[in-house]
GROMACS .gro file of C-alpha atoms in nm:
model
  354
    1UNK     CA    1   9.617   6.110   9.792
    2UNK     CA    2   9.914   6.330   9.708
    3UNK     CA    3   9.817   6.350   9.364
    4UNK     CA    4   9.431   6.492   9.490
    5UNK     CA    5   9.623   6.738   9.740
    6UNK     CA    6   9.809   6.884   9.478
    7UNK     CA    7   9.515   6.876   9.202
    8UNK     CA    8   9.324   7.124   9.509
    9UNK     CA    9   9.640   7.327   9.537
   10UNK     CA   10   9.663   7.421   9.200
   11UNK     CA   11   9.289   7.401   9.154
   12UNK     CA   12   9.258   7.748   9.335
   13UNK     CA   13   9.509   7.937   9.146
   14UNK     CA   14   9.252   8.199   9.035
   15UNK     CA   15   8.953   8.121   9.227
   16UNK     CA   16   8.908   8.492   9.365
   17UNK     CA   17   9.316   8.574   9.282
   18UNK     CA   18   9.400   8.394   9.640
   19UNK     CA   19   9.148   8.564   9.914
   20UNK     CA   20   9.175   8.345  10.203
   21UNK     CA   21   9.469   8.052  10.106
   22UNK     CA   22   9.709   8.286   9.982
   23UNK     CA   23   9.726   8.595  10.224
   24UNK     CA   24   9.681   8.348  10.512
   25UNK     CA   25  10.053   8.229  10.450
   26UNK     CA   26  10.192   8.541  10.385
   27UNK     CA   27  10.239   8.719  10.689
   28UNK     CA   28  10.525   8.414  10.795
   29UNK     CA   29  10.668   8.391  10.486
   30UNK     CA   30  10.728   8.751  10.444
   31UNK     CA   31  10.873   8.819  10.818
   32UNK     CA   32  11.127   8.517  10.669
   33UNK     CA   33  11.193   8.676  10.364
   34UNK     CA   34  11.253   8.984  10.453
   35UNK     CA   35  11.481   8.922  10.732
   36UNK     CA   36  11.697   8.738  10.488
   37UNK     CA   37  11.688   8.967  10.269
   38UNK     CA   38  11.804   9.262  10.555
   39UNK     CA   39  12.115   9.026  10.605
   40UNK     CA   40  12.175   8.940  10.243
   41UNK     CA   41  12.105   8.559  10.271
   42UNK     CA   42  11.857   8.563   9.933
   43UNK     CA   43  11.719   8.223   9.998
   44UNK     CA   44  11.402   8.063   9.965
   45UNK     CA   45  11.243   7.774  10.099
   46UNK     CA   46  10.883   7.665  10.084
   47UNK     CA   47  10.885   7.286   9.919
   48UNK     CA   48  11.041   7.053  10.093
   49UNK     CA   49  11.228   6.787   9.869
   50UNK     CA   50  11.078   6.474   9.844
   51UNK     CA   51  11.236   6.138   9.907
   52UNK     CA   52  11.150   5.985   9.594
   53UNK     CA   53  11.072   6.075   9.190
   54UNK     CA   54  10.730   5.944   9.238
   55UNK     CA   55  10.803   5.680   8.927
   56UNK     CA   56  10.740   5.941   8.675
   57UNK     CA   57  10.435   5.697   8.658
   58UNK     CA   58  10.437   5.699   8.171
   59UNK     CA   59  10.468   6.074   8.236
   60UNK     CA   60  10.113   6.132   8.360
   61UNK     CA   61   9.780   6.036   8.240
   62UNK     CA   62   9.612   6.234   7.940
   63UNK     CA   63   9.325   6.328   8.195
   64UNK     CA   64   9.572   6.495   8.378
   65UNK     CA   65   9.791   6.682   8.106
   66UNK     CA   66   9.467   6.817   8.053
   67UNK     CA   67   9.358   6.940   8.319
   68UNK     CA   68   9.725   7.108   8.373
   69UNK     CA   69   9.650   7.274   8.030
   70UNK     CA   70   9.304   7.444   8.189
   71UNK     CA   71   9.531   7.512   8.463
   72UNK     CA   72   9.778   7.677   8.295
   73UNK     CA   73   9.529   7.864   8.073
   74UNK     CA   74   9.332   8.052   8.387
   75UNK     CA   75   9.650   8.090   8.585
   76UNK     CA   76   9.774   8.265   8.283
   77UNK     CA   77   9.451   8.475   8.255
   78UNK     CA   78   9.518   8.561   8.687
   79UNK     CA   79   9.887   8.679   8.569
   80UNK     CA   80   9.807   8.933   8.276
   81UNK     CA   81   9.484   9.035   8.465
   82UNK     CA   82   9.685   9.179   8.752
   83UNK     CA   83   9.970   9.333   8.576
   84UNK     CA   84  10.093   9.694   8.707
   85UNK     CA   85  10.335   9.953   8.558
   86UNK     CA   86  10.664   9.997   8.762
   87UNK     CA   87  10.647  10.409   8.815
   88UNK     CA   88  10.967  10.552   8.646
   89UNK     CA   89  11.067  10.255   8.441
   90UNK     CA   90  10.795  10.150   8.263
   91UNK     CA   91  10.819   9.764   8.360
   92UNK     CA   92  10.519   9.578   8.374
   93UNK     CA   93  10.523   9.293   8.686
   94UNK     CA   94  10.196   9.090   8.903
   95UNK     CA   95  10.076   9.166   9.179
   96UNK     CA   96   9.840   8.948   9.376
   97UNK     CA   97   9.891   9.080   9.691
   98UNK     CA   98   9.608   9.333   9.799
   99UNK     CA   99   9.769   9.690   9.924
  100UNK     CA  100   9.626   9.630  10.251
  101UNK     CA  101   9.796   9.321  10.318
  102UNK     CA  102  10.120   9.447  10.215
  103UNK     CA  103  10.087   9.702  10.408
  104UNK     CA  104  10.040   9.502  10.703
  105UNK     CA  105  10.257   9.283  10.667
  106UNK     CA  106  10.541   9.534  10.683
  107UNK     CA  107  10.397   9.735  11.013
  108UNK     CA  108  10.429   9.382  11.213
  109UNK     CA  109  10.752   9.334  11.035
  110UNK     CA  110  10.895   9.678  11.144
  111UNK     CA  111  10.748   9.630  11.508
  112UNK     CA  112  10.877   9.343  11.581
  113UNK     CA  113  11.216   9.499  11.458
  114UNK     CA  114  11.191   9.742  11.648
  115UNK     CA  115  11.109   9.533  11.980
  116UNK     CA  116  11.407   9.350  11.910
  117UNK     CA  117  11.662   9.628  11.856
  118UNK     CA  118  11.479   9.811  12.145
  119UNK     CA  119  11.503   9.488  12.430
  120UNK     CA  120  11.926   9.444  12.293
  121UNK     CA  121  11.948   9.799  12.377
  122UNK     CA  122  12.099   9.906  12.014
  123UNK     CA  123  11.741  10.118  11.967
  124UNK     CA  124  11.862  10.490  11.914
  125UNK     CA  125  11.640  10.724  12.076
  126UNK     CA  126  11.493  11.007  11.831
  127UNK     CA  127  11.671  11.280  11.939
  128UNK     CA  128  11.981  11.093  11.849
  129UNK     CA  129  12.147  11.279  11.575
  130UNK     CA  130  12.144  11.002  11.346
  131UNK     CA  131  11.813  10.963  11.389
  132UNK     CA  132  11.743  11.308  11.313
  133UNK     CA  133  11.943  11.292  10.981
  134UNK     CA  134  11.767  10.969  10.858
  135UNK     CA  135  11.442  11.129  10.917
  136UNK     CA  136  11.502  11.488  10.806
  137UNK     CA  137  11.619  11.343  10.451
  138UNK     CA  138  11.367  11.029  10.439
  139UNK     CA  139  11.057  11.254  10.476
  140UNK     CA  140  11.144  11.476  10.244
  141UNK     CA  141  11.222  11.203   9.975
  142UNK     CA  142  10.893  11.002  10.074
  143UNK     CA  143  10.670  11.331  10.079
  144UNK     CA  144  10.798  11.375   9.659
  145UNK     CA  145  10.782  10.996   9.589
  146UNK     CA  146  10.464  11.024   9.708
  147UNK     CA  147  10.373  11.293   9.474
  148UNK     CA  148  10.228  11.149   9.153
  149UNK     CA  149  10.256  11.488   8.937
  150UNK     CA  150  10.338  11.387   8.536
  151UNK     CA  151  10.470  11.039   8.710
  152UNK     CA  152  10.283  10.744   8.490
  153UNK     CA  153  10.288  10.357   8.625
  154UNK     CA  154  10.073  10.237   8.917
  155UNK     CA  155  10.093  10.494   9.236
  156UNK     CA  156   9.769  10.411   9.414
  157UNK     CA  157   9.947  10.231   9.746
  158UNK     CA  158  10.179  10.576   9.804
  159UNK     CA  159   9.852  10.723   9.903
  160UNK     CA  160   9.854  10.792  10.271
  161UNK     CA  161  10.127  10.602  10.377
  162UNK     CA  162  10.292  10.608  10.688
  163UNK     CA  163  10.635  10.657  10.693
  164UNK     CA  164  10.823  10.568  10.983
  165UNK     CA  165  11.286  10.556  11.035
  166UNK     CA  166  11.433  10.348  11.217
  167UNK     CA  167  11.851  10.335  11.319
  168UNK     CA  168  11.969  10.061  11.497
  169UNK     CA  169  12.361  10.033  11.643
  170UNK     CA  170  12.519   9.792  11.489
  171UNK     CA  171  12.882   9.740  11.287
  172UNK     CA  172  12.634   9.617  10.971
  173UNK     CA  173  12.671   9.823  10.623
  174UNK     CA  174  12.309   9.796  10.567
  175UNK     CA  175  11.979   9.968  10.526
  176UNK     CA  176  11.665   9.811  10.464
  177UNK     CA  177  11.283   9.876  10.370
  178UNK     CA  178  10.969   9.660  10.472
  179UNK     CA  179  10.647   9.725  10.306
  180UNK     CA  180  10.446  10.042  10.419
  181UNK     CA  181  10.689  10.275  10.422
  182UNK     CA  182  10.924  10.156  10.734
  183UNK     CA  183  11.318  10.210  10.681
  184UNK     CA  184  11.568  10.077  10.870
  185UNK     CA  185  11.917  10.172  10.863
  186UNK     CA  186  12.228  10.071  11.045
  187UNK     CA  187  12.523  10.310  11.166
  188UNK     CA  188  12.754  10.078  11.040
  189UNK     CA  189  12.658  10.195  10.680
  190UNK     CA  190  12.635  10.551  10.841
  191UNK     CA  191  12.988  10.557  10.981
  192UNK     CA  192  13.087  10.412  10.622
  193UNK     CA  193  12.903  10.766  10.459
  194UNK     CA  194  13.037  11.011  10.729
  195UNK     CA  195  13.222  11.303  10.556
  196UNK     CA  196  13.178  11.624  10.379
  197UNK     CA  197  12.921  11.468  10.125
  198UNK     CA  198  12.737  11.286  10.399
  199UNK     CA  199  12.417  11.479  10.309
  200UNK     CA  200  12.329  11.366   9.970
  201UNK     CA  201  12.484  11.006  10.008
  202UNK     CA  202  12.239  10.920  10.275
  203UNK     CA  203  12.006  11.076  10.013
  204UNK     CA  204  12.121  10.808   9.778
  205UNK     CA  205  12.063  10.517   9.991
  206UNK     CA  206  11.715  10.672  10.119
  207UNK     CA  207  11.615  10.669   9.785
  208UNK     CA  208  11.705  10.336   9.689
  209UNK     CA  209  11.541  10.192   9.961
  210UNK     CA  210  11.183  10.420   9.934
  211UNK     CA  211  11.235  10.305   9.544
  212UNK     CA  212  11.168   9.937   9.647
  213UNK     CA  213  10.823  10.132   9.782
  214UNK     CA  214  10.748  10.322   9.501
  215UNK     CA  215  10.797   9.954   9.251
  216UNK     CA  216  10.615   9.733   9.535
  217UNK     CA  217  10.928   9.480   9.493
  218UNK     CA  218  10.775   9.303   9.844
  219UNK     CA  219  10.453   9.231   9.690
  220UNK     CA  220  10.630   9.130   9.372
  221UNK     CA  221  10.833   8.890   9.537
  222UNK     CA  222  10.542   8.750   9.781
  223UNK     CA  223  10.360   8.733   9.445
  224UNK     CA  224  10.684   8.547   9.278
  225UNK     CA  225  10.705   8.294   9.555
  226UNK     CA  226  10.365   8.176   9.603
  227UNK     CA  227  10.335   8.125   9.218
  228UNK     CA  228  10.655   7.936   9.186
  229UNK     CA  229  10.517   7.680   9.507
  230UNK     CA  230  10.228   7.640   9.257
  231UNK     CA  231  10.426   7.584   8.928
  232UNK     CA  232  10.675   7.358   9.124
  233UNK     CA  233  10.402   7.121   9.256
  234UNK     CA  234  10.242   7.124   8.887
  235UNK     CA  235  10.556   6.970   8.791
  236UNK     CA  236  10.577   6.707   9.019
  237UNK     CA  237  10.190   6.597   8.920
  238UNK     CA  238  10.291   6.597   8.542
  239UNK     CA  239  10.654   6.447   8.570
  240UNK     CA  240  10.660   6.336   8.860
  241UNK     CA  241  10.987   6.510   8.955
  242UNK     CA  242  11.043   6.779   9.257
  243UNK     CA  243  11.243   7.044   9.183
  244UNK     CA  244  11.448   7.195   9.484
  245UNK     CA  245  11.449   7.477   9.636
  246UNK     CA  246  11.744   7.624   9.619
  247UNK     CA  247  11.780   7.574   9.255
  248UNK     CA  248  11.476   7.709   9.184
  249UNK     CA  249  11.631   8.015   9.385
  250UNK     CA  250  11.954   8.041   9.188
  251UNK     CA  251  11.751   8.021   8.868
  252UNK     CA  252  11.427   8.245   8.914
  253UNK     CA  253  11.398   8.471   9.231
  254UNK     CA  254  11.845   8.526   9.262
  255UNK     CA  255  11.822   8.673   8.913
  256UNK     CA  256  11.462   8.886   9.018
  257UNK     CA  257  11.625   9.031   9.324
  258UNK     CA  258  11.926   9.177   9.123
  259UNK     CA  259  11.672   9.306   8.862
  260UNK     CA  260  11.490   9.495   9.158
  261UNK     CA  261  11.779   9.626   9.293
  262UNK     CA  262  11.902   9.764   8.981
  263UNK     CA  263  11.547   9.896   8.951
  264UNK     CA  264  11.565  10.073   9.275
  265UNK     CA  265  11.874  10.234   9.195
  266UNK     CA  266  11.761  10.378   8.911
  267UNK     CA  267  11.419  10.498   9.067
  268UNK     CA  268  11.583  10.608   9.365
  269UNK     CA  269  11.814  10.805   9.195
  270UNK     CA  270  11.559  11.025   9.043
  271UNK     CA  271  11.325  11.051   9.368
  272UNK     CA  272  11.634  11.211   9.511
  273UNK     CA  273  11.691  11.463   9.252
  274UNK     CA  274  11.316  11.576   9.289
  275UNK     CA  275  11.385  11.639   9.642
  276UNK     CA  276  11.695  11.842   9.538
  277UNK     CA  277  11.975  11.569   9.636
  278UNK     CA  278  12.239  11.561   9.393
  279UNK     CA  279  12.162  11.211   9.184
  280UNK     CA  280  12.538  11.149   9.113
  281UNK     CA  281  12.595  11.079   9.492
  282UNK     CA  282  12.496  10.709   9.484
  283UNK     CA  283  12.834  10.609   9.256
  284UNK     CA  284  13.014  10.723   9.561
  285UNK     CA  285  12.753  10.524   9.777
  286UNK     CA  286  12.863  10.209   9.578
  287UNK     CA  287  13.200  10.278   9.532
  288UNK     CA  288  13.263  10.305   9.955
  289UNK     CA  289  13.045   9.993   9.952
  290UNK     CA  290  13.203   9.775   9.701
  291UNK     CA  291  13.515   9.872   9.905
  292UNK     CA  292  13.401   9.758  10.229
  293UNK     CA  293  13.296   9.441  10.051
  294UNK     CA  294  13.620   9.393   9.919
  295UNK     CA  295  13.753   9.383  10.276
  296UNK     CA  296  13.530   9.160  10.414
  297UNK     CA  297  13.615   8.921  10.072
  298UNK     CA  298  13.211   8.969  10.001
  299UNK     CA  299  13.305   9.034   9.626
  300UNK     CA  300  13.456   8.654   9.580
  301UNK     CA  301  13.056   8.550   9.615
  302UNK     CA  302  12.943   8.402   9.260
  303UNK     CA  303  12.733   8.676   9.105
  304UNK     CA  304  12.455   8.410   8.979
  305UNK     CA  305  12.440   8.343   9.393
  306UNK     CA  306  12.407   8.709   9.454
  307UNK     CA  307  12.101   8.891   9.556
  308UNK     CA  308  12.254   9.226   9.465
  309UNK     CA  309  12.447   9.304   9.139
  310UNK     CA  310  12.824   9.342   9.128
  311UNK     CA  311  12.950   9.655   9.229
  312UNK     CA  312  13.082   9.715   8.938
  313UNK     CA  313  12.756   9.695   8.730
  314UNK     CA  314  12.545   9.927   8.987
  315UNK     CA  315  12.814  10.217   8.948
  316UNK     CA  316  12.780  10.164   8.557
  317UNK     CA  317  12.408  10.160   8.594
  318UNK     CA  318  12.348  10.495   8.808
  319UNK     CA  319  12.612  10.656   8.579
  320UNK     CA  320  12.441  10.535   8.321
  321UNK     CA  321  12.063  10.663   8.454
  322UNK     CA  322  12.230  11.036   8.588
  323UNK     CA  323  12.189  11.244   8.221
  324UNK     CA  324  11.753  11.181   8.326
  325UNK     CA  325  11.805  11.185   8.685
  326UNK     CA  326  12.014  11.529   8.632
  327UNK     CA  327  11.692  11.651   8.432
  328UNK     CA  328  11.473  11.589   8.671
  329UNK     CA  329  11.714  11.787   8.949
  330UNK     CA  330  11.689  12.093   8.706
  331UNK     CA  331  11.356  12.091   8.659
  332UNK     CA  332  11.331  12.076   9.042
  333UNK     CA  333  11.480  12.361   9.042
  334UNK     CA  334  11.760  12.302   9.257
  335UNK     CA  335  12.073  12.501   9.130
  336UNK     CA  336  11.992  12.802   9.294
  337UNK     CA  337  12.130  12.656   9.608
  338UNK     CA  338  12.372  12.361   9.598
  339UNK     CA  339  12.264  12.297   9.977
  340UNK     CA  340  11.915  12.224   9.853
  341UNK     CA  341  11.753  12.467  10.137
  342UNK     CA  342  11.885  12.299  10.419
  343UNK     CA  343  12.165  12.570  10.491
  344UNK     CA  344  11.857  12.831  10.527
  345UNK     CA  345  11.660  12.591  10.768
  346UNK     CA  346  11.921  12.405  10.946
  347UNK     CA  347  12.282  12.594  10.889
  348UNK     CA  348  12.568  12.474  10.719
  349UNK     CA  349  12.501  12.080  10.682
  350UNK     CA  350  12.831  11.894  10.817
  351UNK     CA  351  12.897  11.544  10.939
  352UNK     CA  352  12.682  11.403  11.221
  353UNK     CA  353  12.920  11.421  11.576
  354UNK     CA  354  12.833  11.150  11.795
   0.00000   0.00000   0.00000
């Protein structure tokens, strides 16, 4: 019976690329994710561990090796058939989630948020000058990420997005994005940035987070997951052997989640510069953060048991990406003012008084 469960499982894996089965889970899994992901936690959990090894029963049948080979073979055909270009980088990833439900997934996400911080009371209201900062630099860098001119790589889900900032009170160093275009950012991480060169380091961290947009790193991971529930469950019906969770985290999505990070720096780095924010600003976002880490002894964390990469390597990275991030700020044509208009429309841009 468990064998003829998991022989319809995998059975569906690219009947119609996952209409009904696949979304239908996603909503859950995705509220989970991404609320371990706002707190750092990087764990996933969809396959429970069985009791036993099954009795490896000769290492299958040839009927079924088979049949795992046909498997294979059109889940492999699913995989190439719904490969996208990463804008700015070039990468190629999957996608089976449809824009829509990505989409939607993130606006319940971000509401219920929302409620939350709203009912505890640590909601700022939007005239809040914090609030007014976040949004005054995330619309600007959302209105040019949105803006497809001589970008290559798939852009089709910016279109028409709604982009909505949240802050919430609270002593965390953190900022976050849900799918959709809905930020969330914390005033412990603003307190961290207060300062002279406030300005273009929330720029920074506004474009790392409307990066993870711009790449689709939700639906990537959504995508990620489901698969790896399907390849895991393929192995127990061959072998007979369950692999666990949380190794199949250390070893697969651990080492994807530092790869998008690293991607978003480098992406977000350059949709700041095209909406006239100094790119070199986000080594002294990481260098303030890998401090802070430091004192709360967040640096003695493994870095294979990481969801982020060392501090060390992200500062090498963004110095690394700022000679074409600095290209695309001249071509902007930002020199003329090192205040990047602001001054004109706003005055002389200074640390946020509470």
């Amino acid at each position: 019976m468990l064998r003829r469960r998991a022989t319809q499982a995998l059975s569906g894996i690219w009947r119609d690329q996952f209409p009904t089965s696949f979304t239908a889970t996603l909503t859950a899994q995705a509220y989970r994710q991404i609320r371990r992901q706002s707190t750092r936690a990087g764990e996933y959990q969809h396959f429970n561990t069985r009791s036993s090894f099954g009795g490896y029963e000769g290492l299958a049948s040839r009927r079924t090796l088979s049949w795992a080979s046909l498997a294979a073979g059109g889940s492999f055909v699913v995989w190439v058939s719904n490969r996208e270009e990463v804008p700015y980088t070039g990468r190629m990833h999957c996608i089976l989630v449809p824009t829509s439900i990505e989409q939607s997934i993130g606006e319940t996400t971000f509401q219920q948020i929302r409620s939350e911080a709203k009912s505890q009371g640590s909601l700022l209201p939007e005239h809040h000058p914090y609030v007014k900062l976040i949004k005054r630099i995330g619309t600007r860098i959302a209105q040019k990420a949105s803006d497809d001119t001589g970008v290559s790589g798939h852009m089709n889900h910016m279109k028409g997005l709604k982009w909505e900032f949240a802050v919430i009170d609270s002593d965390q160093v953190n900022a976050f994005v849900v799918p959709g275009g809905k930020v969330v950012v914390y005033t412990g991480l603003l307190k961290l940035l207060q300062g002279p060169a406030m300005e273009t380091q929330v720029a920074a961290v506004l474009g790392h987070e409307i990066a993870h947009v711009v790449a689709r790193h939700a639906a990537e991971r959504m995508t990620q997951s489901e698969v790896a529930d399907l390849v895991r469950t393929a192995v127990y019906i061959v072998v007979g052997i369950p692999i666990p969770a949380g190794a199949a985290a250390a070893v697969f999505f651990l080492p994807h989640s530092r790869r998008s990070e690293t991607e978003a720096d480098s992406i977000g780095m350059r949709l700041a510069a095209k909406a006239c924010y100094d790119p070199s600003a986000a080594a002294a976002v990481f260098q303030k953060l890998g401090a802070e880490e430091a004192k709360a002894r967040g640096a003695q964390i493994p870095r294979f048991l990481r969801t982020h990469p060392l501090t060390e390597e992200r500062i090498r990275n963004v110095r690394e990406q700022l000679p074409a991030a600095s290209i695309i700020f001249d071509a902007a044509d930002c020199q003329s003012s090192r205040r990047y208009m602001l001054d004109s429309m706003f005055g002389p841009q200074v640390a946020v008084q509470l």
